[in-house]
Coordinates of C-alpha atoms and ligand atoms in Angstrom, one line a residue:
M97 CA 156.4 56.9 168.8
S98 CA 159.1 59.4 168.5
S99 CA 162.6 57.9 168.7
A100 CA 162.6 57.0 165.0
M101 CA 161.2 60.3 163.9
A102 CA 164.3 61.5 162.1
T103 CA 164.7 58.7 159.6
G104 CA 161.5 56.6 160.0
P105 CA 161.8 53.0 161.0
D106 CA 163.2 50.4 158.7
L107 CA 160.4 47.8 159.0
S108 CA 162.1 45.1 156.9
Q109 CA 164.8 44.9 159.7
Y110 CA 162.3 44.4 162.5
P111 CA 162.6 40.9 164.1
G112 CA 159.3 39.2 163.4
G113 CA 158.4 41.3 160.4
E114 CA 156.4 44.4 159.5
D115 CA 153.0 43.1 160.7
L116 CA 154.3 42.5 164.1
Y117 CA 155.9 46.0 164.1
R118 CA 152.6 47.6 163.3
L119 CA 150.9 45.6 166.0
R120 CA 153.4 46.5 168.7
H121 CA 153.6 50.1 167.7
S122 CA 149.8 50.3 167.9
A123 CA 149.9 48.5 171.3
A124 CA 152.4 51.2 172.5
H125 CA 149.9 53.9 171.6
I126 CA 147.1 52.0 173.4
L127 CA 149.4 51.9 176.4
A128 CA 150.0 55.6 176.3
T129 CA 146.2 56.2 175.8
A130 CA 145.4 54.2 178.9
V131 CA 148.1 55.9 181.0
T132 CA 147.0 59.4 180.1
E133 CA 143.4 58.5 180.8
L134 CA 144.1 56.9 184.2
F135 CA 146.9 59.3 185.3
P136 CA 146.0 62.7 183.9
D137 CA 149.1 64.3 185.5
V138 CA 151.5 62.0 183.8
K139 CA 153.5 63.4 180.9
V140 CA 154.2 61.2 177.9
A141 CA 157.6 61.0 176.3
G142 CA 157.7 58.3 173.6
G143 CA 158.2 54.6 172.9
P144 CA 158.8 52.3 170.0
P145 CA 158.5 48.6 169.3
V146 CA 161.7 46.8 170.3
D147 CA 162.9 43.3 169.8
G148 CA 160.3 41.1 171.5
G149 CA 157.8 43.8 172.4
F150 CA 157.4 47.5 172.9
Y151 CA 157.7 50.2 175.5
Y152 CA 156.6 53.7 176.3
D153 CA 158.3 56.3 178.6
F154 CA 156.3 58.4 181.0
A155 CA 157.2 61.1 183.5
K156 CA 155.4 60.5 186.8
P157 CA 156.6 61.6 190.3
T158 CA 155.8 58.3 192.0
P159 CA 156.6 54.9 190.6
F160 CA 154.1 52.8 188.7
T161 CA 153.1 49.9 191.0
P162 CA 152.3 46.3 189.9
E163 CA 148.6 47.2 190.7
D164 CA 148.9 50.3 188.4
L165 CA 150.1 48.0 185.6
E166 CA 147.1 45.7 186.1
R167 CA 144.8 48.7 185.9
I168 CA 146.5 50.0 182.8
E169 CA 146.3 46.7 181.2
A170 CA 142.6 46.4 182.0
R171 CA 142.0 49.9 180.5
M172 CA 144.0 48.9 177.4
H173 CA 141.6 45.9 176.9
E174 CA 138.7 48.4 177.1
I175 CA 140.3 50.6 174.5
V176 CA 140.7 47.5 172.3
A177 CA 137.0 46.8 172.8
L178 CA 136.2 50.3 171.7
D179 CA 137.9 49.6 168.3
Q180 CA 139.0 53.2 167.9
P181 CA 140.5 53.8 164.4
F182 CA 144.1 55.0 164.2
E183 CA 143.7 58.2 162.2
Y184 CA 146.6 59.7 160.3
A185 CA 146.8 63.5 160.0
E186 CA 149.3 66.1 158.9
T187 CA 149.4 69.2 160.9
T188 CA 151.3 72.5 161.1
R189 CA 154.2 72.9 163.5
E190 CA 152.3 75.8 165.1
E191 CA 149.1 73.8 165.7
A192 CA 151.0 70.9 167.2
R193 CA 153.1 73.2 169.4
K194 CA 149.9 74.9 170.7
L195 CA 148.3 71.6 171.5
W196 CA 151.2 70.2 173.5
E197 CA 152.0 73.5 175.2
S198 CA 148.5 73.7 176.5
R199 CA 148.9 70.2 177.9
G200 CA 152.4 70.9 179.3
E201 CA 153.8 68.0 177.2
K202 CA 157.4 69.2 177.2
Y203 CA 158.7 65.9 175.9
K204 CA 156.5 66.0 172.8
L205 CA 157.5 69.6 172.3
H206 CA 161.2 68.5 172.3
F207 CA 160.5 65.9 169.6
L208 CA 158.5 68.5 167.6
S209 CA 161.5 70.8 167.8
Q210 CA 163.7 68.0 166.3
I211 CA 161.7 67.9 163.1
P212 CA 163.6 69.8 160.4
E213 CA 162.1 73.0 159.2
G214 CA 159.9 72.4 156.2
A215 CA 159.4 68.7 157.0
K216 CA 155.9 67.3 157.5
V217 CA 154.5 67.1 161.0
T218 CA 152.6 63.8 161.1
T219 CA 150.4 62.6 163.8
Y220 CA 148.2 59.6 164.6
R221 CA 145.1 59.8 166.7
N222 CA 143.0 57.2 168.5
G223 CA 140.2 58.4 170.7
D224 CA 141.5 61.4 172.6
F225 CA 145.2 60.4 172.3
L226 CA 147.2 62.2 169.7
D227 CA 150.9 61.3 169.1
L228 CA 153.6 62.7 167.0
C229 CA 154.1 59.7 164.8
R230 CA 155.1 58.5 161.4
G231 CA 153.2 55.2 161.8
P232 CA 152.6 52.7 160.6
H233 CA 149.7 51.3 162.6
V234 CA 147.0 48.7 162.3
A235 CA 143.6 50.0 161.2
S236 CA 142.1 50.2 164.7
T237 CA 142.7 49.4 168.3
G238 CA 140.4 46.3 168.0
K239 CA 143.1 44.6 166.0
V240 CA 145.4 44.4 169.0
K241 CA 144.1 41.5 171.0
A242 CA 147.0 39.5 172.3
F243 CA 149.2 41.7 174.5
K244 CA 150.7 41.9 178.0
L245 CA 152.5 44.5 180.0
T246 CA 155.6 42.9 181.5
H247 CA 157.5 45.3 183.7
V248 CA 158.5 48.8 184.5
A249 CA 162.1 50.1 184.6
G250 CA 163.7 53.5 185.0
A251 CA 165.0 55.1 181.8
Y252 CA 166.8 58.4 181.5
W253 CA 165.2 61.0 179.2
L254 CA 167.0 60.7 175.8
G255 CA 169.2 58.0 177.3
S256 CA 171.5 60.5 179.1
E257 CA 172.4 60.1 182.8
R258 CA 172.4 63.9 183.0
N259 CA 168.7 64.0 182.4
E260 CA 165.8 63.1 184.6
M261 CA 164.7 59.5 185.1
L262 CA 161.5 58.5 183.4
Q263 CA 159.5 55.4 183.9
R264 CA 159.5 52.9 181.0
I265 CA 156.6 50.5 180.8
Y266 CA 157.4 47.4 178.8
G267 CA 154.9 45.1 177.1
T268 CA 154.6 42.7 174.3
A269 CA 152.0 42.0 171.7
F270 CA 151.4 39.1 169.3
A271 CA 149.1 38.2 166.4
S272 CA 147.5 35.4 168.5
A273 CA 147.0 34.5 172.1
A274 CA 148.9 31.2 171.4
D275 CA 151.9 33.1 170.1
L276 CA 151.8 35.4 173.1
E277 CA 151.6 32.5 175.5
E278 CA 154.6 30.8 173.9
H279 CA 156.6 34.0 174.0
L280 CA 155.8 34.5 177.7
Q281 CA 156.9 31.0 178.5
R282 CA 160.1 31.4 176.7
V283 CA 160.8 34.6 178.6
E284 CA 160.1 32.9 181.9
E285 CA 162.4 30.0 181.0
A286 CA 165.1 32.5 180.0
L287 CA 164.6 34.3 183.3
K288 CA 165.0 31.1 185.3
R289 CA 168.2 30.4 183.4
D290 CA 169.6 34.0 183.6
H291 CA 173.3 33.5 184.4
R292 CA 173.3 36.6 186.7
R293 CA 170.6 35.0 188.8
L294 CA 172.2 31.5 188.7
G295 CA 175.5 33.1 189.4
R296 CA 174.2 34.4 192.7
E297 CA 172.2 31.2 193.6
L298 CA 175.1 28.8 192.8
D299 CA 177.9 31.1 194.1
L300 CA 179.6 31.3 190.6
F301 CA 180.8 34.8 190.1
S302 CA 180.5 38.4 191.2
I303 CA 181.0 41.9 189.9
H304 CA 181.9 44.6 192.4
E305 CA 181.2 48.3 192.6
E306 CA 184.5 48.8 194.4
V307 CA 186.4 47.2 191.4
G308 CA 184.3 48.6 188.6
P309 CA 181.5 47.5 186.3
G310 CA 182.1 44.9 183.7
L311 CA 185.0 43.3 185.6
V312 CA 184.2 39.7 186.5
H313 CA 185.4 37.8 189.6
W314 CA 185.2 34.0 189.1
H315 CA 184.4 32.2 192.3
P316 CA 185.9 28.7 193.1
R317 CA 183.0 26.7 191.6
L318 CA 183.1 28.6 188.3
G319 CA 186.9 28.7 188.5
M320 CA 186.7 24.9 188.2
V321 CA 184.3 25.1 185.2
R322 CA 186.8 27.4 183.5
H323 CA 189.7 25.2 184.4
V324 CA 188.0 22.2 182.8
L325 CA 187.1 24.2 179.7
E326 CA 190.6 25.6 179.4
T327 CA 192.2 22.3 179.9
F328 CA 190.0 20.7 177.2
W329 CA 190.8 23.6 174.9
K330 CA 194.6 23.4 175.5
E331 CA 194.7 19.6 175.0
E332 CA 192.8 19.8 171.7
H333 CA 194.8 22.7 170.5
L334 CA 198.1 20.9 171.2
K335 CA 196.7 17.9 169.4
A336 CA 195.8 20.1 166.4
G337 CA 199.4 21.5 166.2
Y338 CA 199.0 24.8 168.0
Q339 CA 201.7 26.2 170.2
L340 CA 200.8 28.0 173.5
V341 CA 202.1 31.5 174.0
Y342 CA 201.7 34.1 176.7
T343 CA 201.9 37.9 176.2
P344 CA 201.8 40.9 178.5
H345 CA 198.6 42.8 179.5
I346 CA 200.0 46.3 178.7
A347 CA 202.0 47.5 175.7
S348 CA 203.6 50.8 174.6
E349 CA 201.4 53.0 172.4
K350 CA 204.1 52.6 169.7
L351 CA 202.8 49.1 169.1
Y352 CA 199.2 50.4 168.6
E353 CA 200.4 53.1 166.3
V354 CA 201.8 50.5 164.0
S355 CA 198.8 48.2 164.4
G356 CA 196.4 51.0 163.7
H357 CA 194.5 50.4 166.9
L358 CA 195.1 54.0 168.1
Q359 CA 193.6 55.3 164.9
N360 CA 190.8 52.8 164.4
Y361 CA 189.8 51.6 167.9
A362 CA 190.7 54.6 170.2
D363 CA 187.1 54.6 171.5
I364 CA 187.4 51.1 172.9
M365 CA 190.9 51.5 174.4
Y366 CA 191.5 52.7 177.9
S367 CA 193.4 55.9 178.6
P368 CA 197.1 55.6 178.5
M369 CA 199.3 55.2 181.6
Q370 CA 202.7 56.9 181.7
I371 CA 205.7 54.7 182.3
D372 CA 209.2 56.1 181.9
E373 CA 208.1 58.9 179.6
Q374 CA 206.3 56.4 177.4
A375 CA 202.5 56.0 177.1
Y376 CA 201.2 52.4 177.6
R377 CA 197.8 50.9 177.1
A378 CA 195.9 48.0 178.4
K379 CA 195.8 45.6 175.5
P380 CA 192.5 45.5 173.5
M381 CA 193.7 42.6 171.3
N382 CA 196.3 40.0 171.3
C383 CA 197.2 40.0 167.6
P384 CA 200.0 42.6 167.7
N385 CA 201.8 40.6 170.4
H386 CA 201.6 37.4 168.4
I387 CA 203.0 39.3 165.5
M388 CA 205.9 40.4 167.7
I389 CA 206.7 36.7 168.5
Y390 CA 206.5 35.8 164.9
M391 CA 208.8 38.6 163.9
S392 CA 211.4 38.0 166.5
R393 CA 213.2 36.0 163.9
K394 CA 213.0 35.1 160.2
H395 CA 210.8 32.3 159.0
S396 CA 211.2 30.0 156.0
Y397 CA 208.1 28.7 154.2
R398 CA 209.1 25.2 155.5
E399 CA 208.2 26.2 159.0
L400 CA 204.7 27.3 158.1
P401 CA 202.0 27.1 159.2
L402 CA 202.7 28.5 162.7
R403 CA 199.7 28.4 165.0
Y404 CA 200.1 30.5 168.1
A405 CA 197.4 30.1 170.7
E406 CA 196.8 32.1 173.9
L407 CA 194.1 32.5 176.4
G408 CA 194.7 36.2 176.2
T409 CA 193.1 38.7 178.5
V410 CA 192.1 42.0 176.9
Y411 CA 190.4 45.2 178.1
R412 CA 187.9 47.1 176.0
Y413 CA 185.6 50.0 176.9
E414 CA 181.9 49.3 176.6
R415 CA 179.2 51.8 177.6
S416 CA 177.9 51.0 181.1
G417 CA 174.3 50.8 179.7
V418 CA 175.2 47.7 177.6
L419 CA 177.2 45.8 180.2
H420 CA 175.4 42.5 181.0
G421 CA 176.7 40.1 183.7
M422 CA 179.5 37.9 182.1
E423 CA 178.1 38.3 178.6
R424 CA 179.0 41.9 178.0
V425 CA 182.0 43.0 180.0
R426 CA 185.0 45.3 180.0
G427 CA 187.8 42.8 180.7
F428 CA 187.7 39.3 179.2
T429 CA 189.9 36.4 178.1
Q430 CA 189.8 35.5 174.5
D431 CA 190.7 32.0 173.4
D432 CA 192.7 33.6 170.7
S433 CA 194.9 32.1 168.0
H434 CA 196.7 33.5 165.1
I435 CA 197.8 31.3 162.3
F436 CA 200.6 32.4 160.0
C437 CA 200.7 30.5 156.7
T438 CA 201.3 30.7 153.0
P439 CA 198.5 31.4 150.5
E440 CA 198.6 27.8 149.4
Q441 CA 198.0 26.6 153.0
L442 CA 195.1 29.0 153.8
Q443 CA 192.2 26.9 152.8
S444 CA 193.3 23.8 154.6
E445 CA 194.1 25.9 157.7
I446 CA 190.6 27.2 157.7
E447 CA 189.3 23.6 157.4
G448 CA 191.4 22.7 160.4
V449 CA 189.9 25.6 162.4
L450 CA 186.4 24.6 161.5
Q451 CA 187.1 21.0 162.5
L452 CA 188.4 22.1 165.9
M453 CA 185.5 24.5 166.4
D454 CA 183.0 21.7 165.6
L455 CA 184.7 19.5 168.3
L456 CA 184.6 22.2 170.9
L457 CA 181.0 23.3 170.2
T458 CA 179.4 19.9 169.9
T459 CA 181.2 18.6 173.0
C460 CA 179.6 21.5 174.9
G461 CA 176.2 20.4 173.5
Y462 CA 175.6 23.1 170.9
E463 CA 174.3 23.1 167.4
Y464 CA 175.5 26.0 165.3
R465 CA 175.2 28.0 162.1
C466 CA 177.8 29.6 159.9
Y467 CA 177.7 33.0 158.2
L468 CA 180.2 34.0 155.6
A469 CA 180.7 37.8 155.9
T470 CA 182.0 39.3 152.7
R471 CA 183.6 42.7 151.6
P472 CA 181.9 45.8 152.9
Q473 CA 180.4 48.1 150.2
E474 CA 182.3 51.2 151.0
K475 CA 185.2 51.3 153.4
Y476 CA 187.7 48.4 153.1
L477 CA 191.4 47.8 153.0
G478 CA 193.3 45.8 150.4
S479 CA 192.6 45.0 146.8
E480 CA 189.6 43.3 145.3
A481 CA 191.8 40.4 144.3
E482 CA 192.9 39.9 147.9
W483 CA 189.4 39.9 149.1
D484 CA 188.3 37.4 146.5
F485 CA 191.1 35.1 147.3
A486 CA 190.5 35.2 151.1
T487 CA 186.7 35.0 150.8
D488 CA 187.0 32.0 148.4
A489 CA 189.3 30.2 150.8
L490 CA 186.7 30.7 153.6
R491 CA 183.9 29.5 151.3
Q492 CA 185.8 26.5 150.0
A493 CA 186.7 25.4 153.5
L494 CA 183.0 25.6 154.6
E495 CA 182.0 23.6 151.6
K496 CA 184.8 21.0 152.0
R497 CA 183.7 20.5 155.6
G498 CA 180.1 20.1 154.4
L499 CA 178.9 23.0 156.6
P500 CA 175.8 24.8 155.4
Y501 CA 176.2 28.6 155.6
E502 CA 174.5 31.8 154.8
V503 CA 176.2 34.7 153.1
D504 CA 176.2 37.9 155.0
E505 CA 176.8 40.2 152.1
G506 CA 179.0 43.1 153.0
G507 CA 179.2 42.0 156.6
G508 CA 182.9 41.6 156.8
A509 CA 185.2 43.8 158.9
F510 CA 186.9 46.6 156.9
Y511 CA 190.1 44.6 157.0
A512 CA 188.9 41.0 156.8
P513 CA 186.3 38.7 155.4
K514 CA 185.2 36.2 158.1
I515 CA 183.1 33.3 159.1
D516 CA 180.8 34.2 162.1
V517 CA 179.3 31.3 163.9
K518 CA 176.2 31.4 166.0
L519 CA 175.4 28.8 168.7
R520 CA 171.9 27.6 169.3
D521 CA 171.2 27.1 173.0
A522 CA 168.8 24.8 174.8
I523 CA 165.9 27.2 174.5
G524 CA 166.5 28.1 170.9
R525 CA 168.3 31.4 171.3
E526 CA 171.3 32.2 169.0
W527 CA 174.6 33.6 170.3
Q528 CA 177.4 34.8 168.2
C529 CA 180.7 33.2 169.6
P530 CA 183.3 31.8 167.3
T531 CA 184.8 33.9 164.5
I532 CA 187.4 33.2 161.9
Q533 CA 189.0 36.1 159.9
V534 CA 191.5 36.4 157.2
D535 CA 193.5 39.6 157.9
L536 CA 194.2 41.8 154.9
N537 CA 195.7 44.5 157.1
L538 CA 198.1 43.7 159.9
P539 CA 200.6 41.7 157.8
K540 CA 201.1 44.8 155.6
R541 CA 201.2 47.3 158.6
F542 CA 203.9 45.2 160.4
G543 CA 205.6 43.8 157.3
V544 CA 205.0 40.2 158.4
V545 CA 206.9 38.0 155.9
Y546 CA 208.3 34.6 155.3
T547 CA 211.1 33.4 152.9
G548 CA 209.7 31.5 150.0
P549 CA 211.2 28.6 148.0
D550 CA 212.5 31.4 145.6
G551 CA 214.6 32.9 148.4
Q552 CA 212.5 36.0 148.3
E553 CA 210.4 37.5 151.1
H554 CA 206.6 37.1 150.8
E555 CA 203.8 38.6 152.8
V556 CA 202.4 36.1 155.2
I557 CA 198.7 35.2 155.4
M558 CA 197.4 35.8 158.9
L559 CA 194.3 34.1 160.3
H560 CA 192.6 35.3 163.5
R561 CA 190.3 32.9 165.2
A562 CA 188.6 32.6 168.6
L563 CA 186.4 29.5 169.1
Y564 CA 184.8 30.0 172.5
G565 CA 185.0 33.7 171.7
S566 CA 185.7 34.9 175.2
L567 CA 185.7 32.7 178.3
E568 CA 183.4 35.1 180.2
R569 CA 180.8 35.3 177.4
F570 CA 181.0 31.6 176.6
V571 CA 180.7 30.5 180.2
G572 CA 177.9 33.0 180.8
I573 CA 176.0 31.5 177.8
F574 CA 176.9 28.0 179.0
I575 CA 175.3 28.7 182.4
E576 CA 172.1 29.7 180.6
H577 CA 172.3 26.8 178.1
T578 CA 172.6 24.2 180.9
G579 CA 170.5 26.1 183.4
G580 CA 173.5 25.7 185.8
E581 CA 173.3 21.9 185.5
F582 CA 176.7 21.4 184.1
P583 CA 177.4 18.1 182.4
V584 CA 179.3 15.7 184.7
W585 CA 182.7 16.3 183.0
V586 CA 182.4 20.1 183.7
A587 CA 180.5 20.1 187.0
P588 CA 182.6 21.8 189.8
T589 CA 181.5 19.1 192.2
Q590 CA 180.7 15.8 190.5
V591 CA 179.8 13.7 193.5
I592 CA 178.6 14.5 196.9
V593 CA 178.9 11.6 199.4
I594 CA 176.1 11.6 202.0
P595 CA 176.4 9.4 205.1
V596 CA 173.0 8.5 206.5
H597 CA 174.2 8.1 210.0
P598 CA 177.2 9.4 212.1
K599 CA 178.4 5.8 212.2
A600 CA 179.0 5.9 208.5
H601 CA 181.2 9.1 208.6
D602 CA 184.4 7.2 208.4
Y603 CA 183.2 5.1 205.5
A604 CA 182.0 8.2 203.8
A605 CA 185.4 9.8 204.1
E606 CA 187.1 6.7 202.8
T607 CA 184.6 6.5 199.9
A608 CA 185.3 10.2 199.0
A609 CA 189.1 9.5 199.1
M610 CA 188.6 6.5 196.8
F611 CA 186.6 8.7 194.3
R612 CA 189.2 11.5 194.5
A613 CA 191.9 8.9 193.7
A614 CA 189.9 8.1 190.6
D615 CA 190.2 11.9 189.6
L616 CA 186.6 12.8 190.6
R617 CA 185.7 16.1 192.2
V618 CA 184.0 15.1 195.5
E619 CA 182.5 16.7 198.6
V620 CA 181.2 14.9 201.7
D621 CA 178.1 16.2 203.6
T622 CA 178.6 15.3 207.2
R623 CA 176.2 18.0 208.5
D624 CA 173.8 17.0 211.2
E625 CA 170.8 17.2 208.9
K626 CA 168.1 14.7 207.8
L627 CA 169.0 12.7 204.6
G628 CA 166.1 14.3 202.8
A629 CA 167.4 17.8 203.5
K630 CA 170.9 16.8 202.4
I631 CA 169.6 15.4 199.1
R632 CA 167.5 18.5 198.6
D633 CA 170.5 20.8 199.2
A634 CA 172.7 18.8 196.8
E635 CA 169.9 19.0 194.2
L636 CA 169.7 22.8 194.7
Q637 CA 173.4 23.1 194.2
K638 CA 172.8 21.0 191.0
V639 CA 175.5 18.4 191.9
P640 CA 175.0 15.6 189.3
Y641 CA 175.6 12.6 191.6
M642 CA 174.7 12.0 195.2
V643 CA 176.1 8.9 196.8
V644 CA 174.4 7.8 199.9
V645 CA 176.3 5.5 202.3
G646 CA 175.2 3.8 205.5
P647 CA 176.6 1.3 208.1
R648 CA 175.5 -1.6 206.0
D649 CA 177.4 -0.3 202.9
A650 CA 180.5 0.0 205.1
A651 CA 180.3 -3.7 205.8
A652 CA 179.6 -4.6 202.1
G653 CA 181.8 -2.0 200.3
T654 CA 178.8 -0.7 198.5
C655 CA 177.1 2.7 197.9
A656 CA 173.7 3.9 196.8
P657 CA 174.1 6.6 194.0
R658 CA 171.4 8.9 192.8
R659 CA 171.6 10.8 189.5
K660 CA 170.1 14.3 189.7
G661 CA 166.9 14.2 187.7
Q662 CA 166.9 10.4 187.4
G663 CA 166.7 9.3 191.0
D664 CA 168.1 6.2 192.7
L665 CA 170.4 3.9 190.7
G666 CA 170.3 1.1 193.2
T667 CA 173.0 -0.2 195.6
M668 CA 176.2 -1.2 193.9
P669 CA 179.9 -1.8 194.7
R670 CA 181.8 1.5 194.8
E671 CA 184.0 0.3 191.9
Q672 CA 181.0 -0.1 189.7
F673 CA 179.9 3.5 190.4
I674 CA 183.4 4.8 189.7
E675 CA 183.3 2.9 186.4
R676 CA 180.0 4.4 185.4
I677 CA 180.8 8.1 186.3
T678 CA 184.4 7.8 184.9
E679 CA 182.9 6.7 181.5
E680 CA 180.6 9.7 181.6
V681 CA 183.5 12.0 182.2
R682 CA 185.7 10.4 179.6
T683 CA 183.1 10.6 176.9
K684 CA 182.2 14.2 177.9
A685 CA 178.6 13.2 177.8
H686 CA 176.0 16.0 178.0
Ligands
LIG103 ZN1 153.7 56.1 167.1
LIG104 ZN1 193.6 38.7 166.3

């Protein structure tokens, strides 16, 4: 275990706790022990526990095969049976260097060279395997019973693309076989729901080398999902007194000098493009543009609050290593709003945001938890009084809405206290999406004011909030939450009409037209296939309703709907089916 050598691991932060950390760290050493025994030519690099398991990196000219993993795992079980103690020892730099030099362990020699002069060189030994390591470990290998190697992946030495590619073996370990089993099942379920996989299988989206990593192309089916979610969003925002605005995708650097983005966020902004002697940037945030709209004229306190809402597309740099399907990208559309209000209005505005958020999240089938992130310890803008006022307003609003919350002490942005909200998906994972911030910075930088009842200008209170977060991320998570089985109100195709016989083709077309006239999204499957195959294909495409029609239905004006996952609903008049599905769409059932 070497990557945390410099500082030592902070075990209190490890997900699952210190005991699990010890266990997985020990399992990583057992893995390295087994590999060095079975493959004497392999060089060992290092490997720590990670969230959900552990890994270890090895240099080996040919890839580890699945059969290799089985052998390694079997050897690990033998090492566990030997119950070798993990022995701690301090050694001299010279002694350690000699040992690893004699074995040609150049990666270990590198880690050794990273230990500051005069600092202790600590090692752990089990059997013949000695590792540069600060621990901690369990007492002996026999304590590590429930473990599994999961997969191998390439990993650059020291994480740099300029270095050679090593092979990283991943595994996980738990205190009991039951815990391990439960974890493996959860992982398998997550894999089945992976939005990148479903994105391919259901023809939802793509990302292209020719265009660039982290830039998402929405295909027609997912385009419809987005349209539905955006329409819902717009309707509810208009009802809640928001006004829609649209702003450009690029802006002069002058804007970002004033906003402070050039100074504070240069590393996430793309390089400037030169237009008429002026440097422009792709916009990383919508806030400065909304401020421009607000400041285009004077505002009296009587006009406030003003709530500007925009589905605003922004571009931010993310390292290629962290990009992940639709969930971590370089271009995305925030469902962004900025509320300009007076101090007296702040709390009720936050309450309004929380109410709207609750509607959006629960309609999409999520439970959620709120976190109140307060003033950072060291670097922050504004006065303590301002922070107290803003933080109090957030807290009071949460309490007024009766929302339980946890306090994330010092977790605020340097310019704003905030409420972070985490969704809980169908398999119990948490995702940070909505955020509500009270800005203590931009109104000052831009001089954003309103005229008060006293005829004087006062600094406006500015609230940033995104409820979906970004459409890309939200929809990516939604694909995983639903496993691609979108609720009927969201499903790109809600009904597929399936004629059982060519004689029913006309009736099928007429039925589809009737459904379309009732605002349903309909396809007709007139392929020359067996009924069973058509139903199977519709199920694979996760279309919620299949409506089977035959010549007899044509005579009677009936149809035979099937609900995916529920089966046949029986023959009924078409009007009755329309009533049923329309009600499901209207109530946004999930
Ligand atoms: Zn270690
Ligand atoms: Zn903003």
